[in-house]
C-alpha positions as MATLAB code, in Angstrom:
seq = 'MDTGILDEAYRRLHRTGPEFEGWLSNHGPMAVEALVRNGEAGRVHRWLDAYLRRLDELPRGLRPIDDWRAALGDPKRAGDWLAHFDRELRDRPWREVLGTWWPRLLPGIAAGATHGVIRVGHAVRALRDGGDQPQRLTELGQALGYWAARWQPVPGADGLDLGRANRPTGGHPVDEEADRPTGRHSAGEGAAERPERTDLIDALGSLPRLPDRTGGILDRLGRLPDVPGWSAALAAPHPARTPADAERGLVALTHRAALDYLRFGHENPVMLVHAVTAPTAVLRTLPALDPALWVPSLAAAWSATAAVTAVYAPPRPVAEPAVGPAEPAEVFARAARHGDEHVVKLADAVLDAHAATGDARVLAAAGYAGQLI';
ca = [
     -39.727   45.739   27.771;
     -41.261   49.022   26.798;
     -40.193   49.552   23.812;
     -42.315   53.417   23.493;
     -40.512   54.391   26.909;
     -36.747   53.980   25.414;
     -38.020   55.478   21.881;
     -38.528   58.720   23.472;
     -35.898   58.176   25.668;
     -33.411   57.832   22.627;
     -34.759   61.046   21.232;
     -34.217   63.211   23.319;
     -30.149   61.711   24.101;
     -29.635   61.790   19.808;
     -29.669   65.725   20.548;
     -26.515   65.453   22.998;
     -22.786   64.743   21.727;
     -21.151   61.458   22.613;
     -19.188   63.079   25.440;
     -19.441   66.360   27.510;
     -17.131   68.154   30.159;
     -15.019   67.905   27.266;
     -13.994   63.576   27.450;
     -16.064   62.298   29.707;
     -18.315   59.550   28.446;
     -22.930   60.373   28.044;
     -23.373   57.147   29.808;
     -27.663   58.086   29.165;
     -28.482   56.274   27.074;
     -26.139   53.189   28.035;
     -28.338   53.759   31.077;
     -31.782   54.438   29.373;
     -32.052   50.853   27.791;
     -30.786   49.054   30.916;
     -33.600   50.511   32.824;
     -35.788   49.761   30.229;
     -34.888   46.247   30.029;
     -34.451   44.950   33.578;
     -38.339   46.493   34.370;
     -37.702   49.746   35.617;
     -39.226   51.586   32.955;
     -40.966   54.453   35.000;
     -37.874   55.787   35.897;
     -36.630   56.683   32.889;
     -37.683   60.230   31.802;
     -37.219   61.482   35.742;
     -33.994   59.632   35.648;
     -32.972   62.207   31.864;
     -34.521   64.775   33.708;
     -31.638   65.332   36.047;
     -28.953   63.499   33.641;
     -29.446   66.165   30.320;
     -28.809   69.556   32.172;
     -25.163   67.423   32.908;
     -24.561   66.932   29.016;
     -23.066   69.008   25.578;
     -24.842   69.517   22.373;
     -24.398   66.841   19.115;
     -21.271   67.601   17.659;
     -21.203   69.079   13.756;
     -19.583   66.971   11.210;
     -16.672   69.351    9.245;
     -16.341   67.246    5.825;
     -16.898   63.412    4.911;
     -14.230   60.698    6.505;
     -13.493   60.021    2.793;
     -10.554   57.819    4.630;
     -11.367   56.033    7.561;
      -8.122   54.488    8.801;
      -6.523   58.211    9.007;
      -9.380   59.498   10.365;
      -9.904   56.403   13.568;
      -8.881   57.703   17.330;
      -9.649   61.813   15.736;
     -11.846   63.182   18.527;
     -11.704   66.291   16.513;
     -13.776   63.768   13.700;
     -16.598   63.235   16.351;
     -19.457   65.100   14.296;
     -17.912   63.793   10.963;
     -18.293   60.043   12.654;
     -21.710   60.533   13.500;
     -22.741   61.589    9.930;
     -20.712   58.381    8.579;
     -22.942   55.841    9.895;
     -26.253   57.830   10.085;
     -25.697   57.532    5.933;
     -24.735   54.036    5.932;
     -27.628   52.587    8.397;
     -29.792   54.927    5.987;
     -28.270   53.124    3.310;
     -27.668   49.044    4.388;
     -29.051   46.721    7.177;
     -28.166   47.197   10.245;
     -26.229   43.714   10.610;
     -24.614   44.290    7.467;
     -23.399   47.512    9.080;
     -21.590   46.589   12.751;
     -20.296   43.297   10.140;
     -18.407   45.498    8.046;
     -17.253   47.945   10.826;
     -16.898   45.134   13.840;
     -13.756   44.396   13.056;
     -12.485   47.234   11.886;
     -13.331   48.516   14.885;
     -12.877   45.898   17.470;
      -8.699   46.604   17.834;
      -9.072   49.640   19.499;
     -11.598   48.121   21.905;
      -9.878   51.432   24.227;
     -12.070   53.633   22.692;
     -13.671   56.179   25.880;
     -12.346   53.754   28.459;
     -13.939   51.020   26.403;
     -17.823   52.984   25.752;
     -17.720   52.903   22.978;
     -17.878   49.089   22.862;
     -20.126   49.455   25.787;
     -22.512   51.608   23.682;
     -22.116   49.525   20.623;
     -23.412   46.091   22.648;
     -26.738   48.406   24.697;
     -27.387   49.710   21.115;
     -27.358   46.045   19.578;
     -29.688   44.368   22.006;
     -32.166   46.823   21.974;
     -31.832   46.345   18.073;
     -32.126   42.530   18.462;
     -35.395   43.087   21.188;
     -37.025   45.250   19.224;
     -37.060   45.355   15.844;
     -35.501   48.380   13.384;
     -37.094   51.141   15.001;
     -35.590   54.470   13.734;
     -34.482   56.063   16.704;
     -32.465   52.662   17.969;
     -30.989   52.562   14.339;
     -29.248   56.349   14.989;
     -28.272   55.150   18.601;
     -26.026   52.093   17.066;
     -24.755   54.660   14.219;
     -24.376   57.048   17.133;
     -23.067   54.616   19.367;
     -20.129   52.972   16.079;
     -18.773   56.931   15.246;
     -17.699   57.385   19.224;
     -16.239   54.287   19.011;
     -14.171   54.969   15.988;
     -13.926   59.213   17.082;
     -11.834   57.683   19.918;
     -10.439   54.266   18.611;
      -7.951   53.521   21.144;
      -5.634   50.276   21.627;
      -4.776   48.852   24.203;
      -1.096   48.740   24.050;
       0.592   45.028   23.213;
      -2.976   43.357   21.832;
      -1.626   43.906   18.101;
      -0.159   40.335   18.489;
      -3.590   39.009   19.865;
      -4.539   39.305   15.870;
      -7.111   40.986   17.061;
     -10.309   41.785   14.750;
      -9.455   39.196   11.444;
     -11.327   36.873   10.347;
     -10.816   34.687    7.420;
     -14.241   34.496    5.965;
     -17.299   34.705    7.077;
     -19.495   32.060    7.403;
     -22.150   34.086    4.741;
     -19.531   33.400    1.983;
     -17.381   37.233    1.560;
     -14.260   37.319    1.808;
     -12.137   39.436    4.778;
      -9.289   41.555    2.731;
      -7.396   41.278    6.397;
      -4.273   44.254    4.439;
      -7.870   46.689    3.286;
      -9.227   46.226    6.716;
      -6.669   46.383    8.700;
      -6.294   49.828   10.736;
      -2.541   52.079    9.981;
      -0.121   52.144   12.132;
      -0.335   55.725   13.071;
      -2.428   54.508   16.098;
      -0.355   51.384   16.624;
      -0.430   50.389   20.463;
       3.657   48.710   20.043;
       4.824   45.282   19.216;
       3.335   43.297   22.006;
       5.029   39.581   20.918;
       8.428   40.399   21.854;
       7.553   38.035   25.581;
       5.559   35.003   24.664;
       4.469   33.137   27.789;
       3.516   29.468   28.340;
      -0.211   29.006   27.417;
      -2.306   29.347   30.347;
      -5.959   29.269   31.209;
      -7.708   32.787   30.594;
      -9.367   33.080   34.334;
      -5.615   32.237   36.136;
      -4.358   34.693   33.105;
      -6.887   37.395   35.329;
      -4.649   36.520   38.052;
      -1.734   36.655   37.227;
      -1.410   40.236   35.814;
       1.272   42.382   36.582;
      -0.808   45.834   38.231;
       0.824   49.429   37.307;
       3.233   50.623   40.265;
       2.227   54.344   39.717;
      -1.518   53.973   39.330;
      -2.390   57.970   38.883;
      -3.647   59.565   35.911;
      -7.000   59.204   33.343;
      -6.884   56.258   31.287;
      -5.549   56.852   28.941;
      -1.778   58.073   30.979;
      -2.356   54.951   32.259;
      -2.910   53.331   29.263;
       0.384   54.836   27.634;
       2.593   53.297   30.907;
       1.374   49.375   30.416;
       4.536   48.708   28.097;
       6.618   49.201   30.671;
       5.284   46.771   32.713;
       7.507   43.881   33.352;
       5.167   41.436   32.240;
       2.963   42.873   30.738;
       2.782   41.573   27.189;
       3.770   37.834   28.279;
       0.254   38.495   30.520;
      -1.642   40.126   27.808;
      -0.273   36.647   25.698;
      -1.050   34.328   27.695;
      -4.392   32.243   27.391;
      -4.611   30.360   25.329;
      -6.946   30.845   22.343;
      -9.848   29.757   21.989;
      -9.742   27.808   18.625;
     -13.472   27.928   17.597;
     -16.858   30.252   18.287;
     -18.104   27.932   20.817;
     -14.995   28.078   22.516;
     -15.371   31.803   22.057;
     -19.215   32.470   23.982;
     -17.694   30.238   26.539;
     -14.135   32.564   27.572;
     -16.816   35.118   27.030;
     -18.834   34.305   29.998;
     -15.419   32.950   32.063;
     -14.922   36.422   31.468;
     -17.716   38.314   32.424;
     -18.160   36.162   35.367;
     -14.680   36.232   36.609;
     -14.359   39.667   36.745;
     -17.627   40.341   38.295;
     -16.833   38.392   41.406;
     -13.301   40.342   41.167;
     -15.132   43.923   41.517;
     -16.072   42.387   45.264;
     -11.630   42.010   45.538;
     -10.767   44.969   44.223;
     -13.559   47.602   43.377;
     -12.635   49.124   46.287;
      -9.689   51.214   44.685;
     -10.997   52.917   42.308;
     -15.122   51.814   41.814;
     -15.907   53.343   38.889;
     -13.240   52.268   36.411;
     -13.767   48.745   37.725;
     -17.029   48.359   36.456;
     -15.069   48.569   32.968;
     -13.487   45.625   33.328;
     -17.251   43.763   33.283;
     -19.169   46.193   30.956;
     -16.690   45.926   28.650;
     -16.792   41.947   27.882;
     -20.860   41.800   28.210;
     -20.871   43.864   25.283;
     -18.738   42.112   22.932;
     -21.245   39.023   24.762;
     -24.553   40.789   24.102;
     -23.430   41.533   20.001;
     -22.233   38.395   19.098;
     -25.732   36.857   18.365;
     -25.877   39.949   15.472;
     -21.852   39.339   14.538;
     -20.623   35.636   11.382;
     -19.398   33.033   14.314;
     -15.946   33.860   12.169;
     -15.429   37.379   14.653;
     -16.454   35.139   17.920;
     -12.503   34.515   18.163;
     -11.297   37.866   17.794;
     -13.699   39.449   20.142;
     -12.905   37.073   22.794;
      -9.605   38.529   22.533;
     -10.499   41.831   22.076;
     -12.529   41.485   25.747;
      -9.817   40.062   27.363;
      -7.799   42.760   26.737;
     -10.082   45.133   28.047;
     -10.653   43.644   30.788;
      -6.785   42.823   31.105;
      -5.794   46.823   30.961;
      -8.021   47.924   33.058;
      -7.056   45.551   35.794;
      -3.871   46.105   35.174;
      -3.698   49.659   35.076;
      -6.655   50.746   38.169;
      -6.976   47.417   40.368;
      -4.322   47.135   43.191;
      -1.725   44.289   44.046;
      -3.531   43.000   46.781;
      -7.519   42.137   46.841;
      -9.390   43.075   50.522;
     -11.854   39.851   52.037;
     -15.002   39.961   50.196;
     -17.538   42.824   51.454;
     -20.891   41.619   53.369;
     -23.322   41.999   51.098;
     -26.921   41.595   51.373;
     -28.528   38.445   49.632;
     -31.482   39.825   46.933;
     -32.342   37.896   43.992;
     -31.842   39.196   40.492;
     -34.928   41.545   39.968;
     -34.094   43.313   43.431;
     -30.640   43.271   42.905;
     -31.426   46.017   39.614;
     -34.131   47.572   41.404;
     -31.966   48.518   44.100;
     -29.286   50.089   41.304;
     -31.931   51.766   39.647;
     -32.894   54.003   42.919;
     -29.065   54.226   43.768;
     -29.413   56.151   40.371;
     -26.332   56.337   39.089;
     -25.521   55.447   36.117;
     -22.378   52.961   36.572;
     -24.169   51.356   39.746;
     -27.110   50.422   36.739;
     -24.642   49.313   33.892;
     -22.656   46.305   36.957;
     -26.108   45.544   37.830;
     -26.972   44.865   34.566;
     -23.778   43.382   33.402;
     -24.368   41.110   36.983;
     -27.432   39.583   35.800;
     -26.155   38.611   32.494;
     -23.944   36.938   34.023;
     -25.921   34.973   36.998;
     -28.353   34.172   34.042;
     -25.395   32.257   32.105;
     -23.472   30.548   34.987;
     -26.150   30.658   37.876;
     -23.412   31.618   40.736;
     -25.863   33.880   43.337;
     -22.184   35.628   43.796;
     -22.243   37.725   40.746;
     -24.977   39.742   42.271;
     -22.800   40.637   45.452;
     -21.007   42.764   42.878;
     -24.072   45.455   41.756;
     -24.713   45.987   46.055;
     -21.033   46.916   46.115;
     -20.703   49.241   43.962;
     -24.060   51.033   45.602;
     -22.302   51.350   48.682;
     -19.240   52.389   47.327;
     -19.526   55.183   44.271;
];
């Protein structure tokens, strides 16, 4: 992995904001990390030359974050959140900062159409691979700040006990009441319907669909509580009992979501990418977290994939497309040549799914995205 090029790319990107054109997520940091990691560092600066022209300037802060609960989910405080995490990561080790804020941010996993957690996952992987370089710490701070500013729960997911941990193995108990976000962003009761528990993959295949699949993701998520059976479907999977169960569940979830892209991706090729990349980001972050946080991390990842699937996937699948077989390196090389940031990120995610499961079918999802986008 060419760490020098990645740090140069981060330096160029960190003068830009986490969003542009009002609400579109800045994919630059995620895409360049994926390109460098997968052997395509030579494309990074040329790709950035074109992408940077689309971006806005870094937002300025207004005032310090004194009450973090009240500031969660307030995009007007984006500059304040970026400054807050910049200070935190100067004062404390990054794993300590991540361990403090992960359970606070996790219940808002829908933030920025899940781009908050996805960007954090890429940043954590870069830090784990390349060490505590200043640009990588800055990237983690900007990723966490974006997640905090756009913090958004999945409707009904508050019934899943997201983001709670009883006692991390480091010996410091978590104060659940102190770390629980306030109710002003509450996503609803979510516990009214309690089905019989089922397998995670069966639950994904049984999700109800939003009848009116129009509008942006915030509009669609807002209509989810009115979908018959949504709360029951969200609560259907058997809960993980151990960190190992949670890790296996995340592997299974990303694998199934990648295969589902082949059946449903035609409906909304860009947005359904996030049903794969969001749980992949959570899975990548696990090694940097206390194992006590792994079970709630699976619950949050499940809620994100379930929500994206329910609001964007059609009720019935189509036949899987014809995509020529290729080795993992060629799959990513094709995505890099394509150049779209979503194709690049999906290719990166399905390479992880293939490495974890050995199932070559998932690799076709990247090629299919390249056809659709």
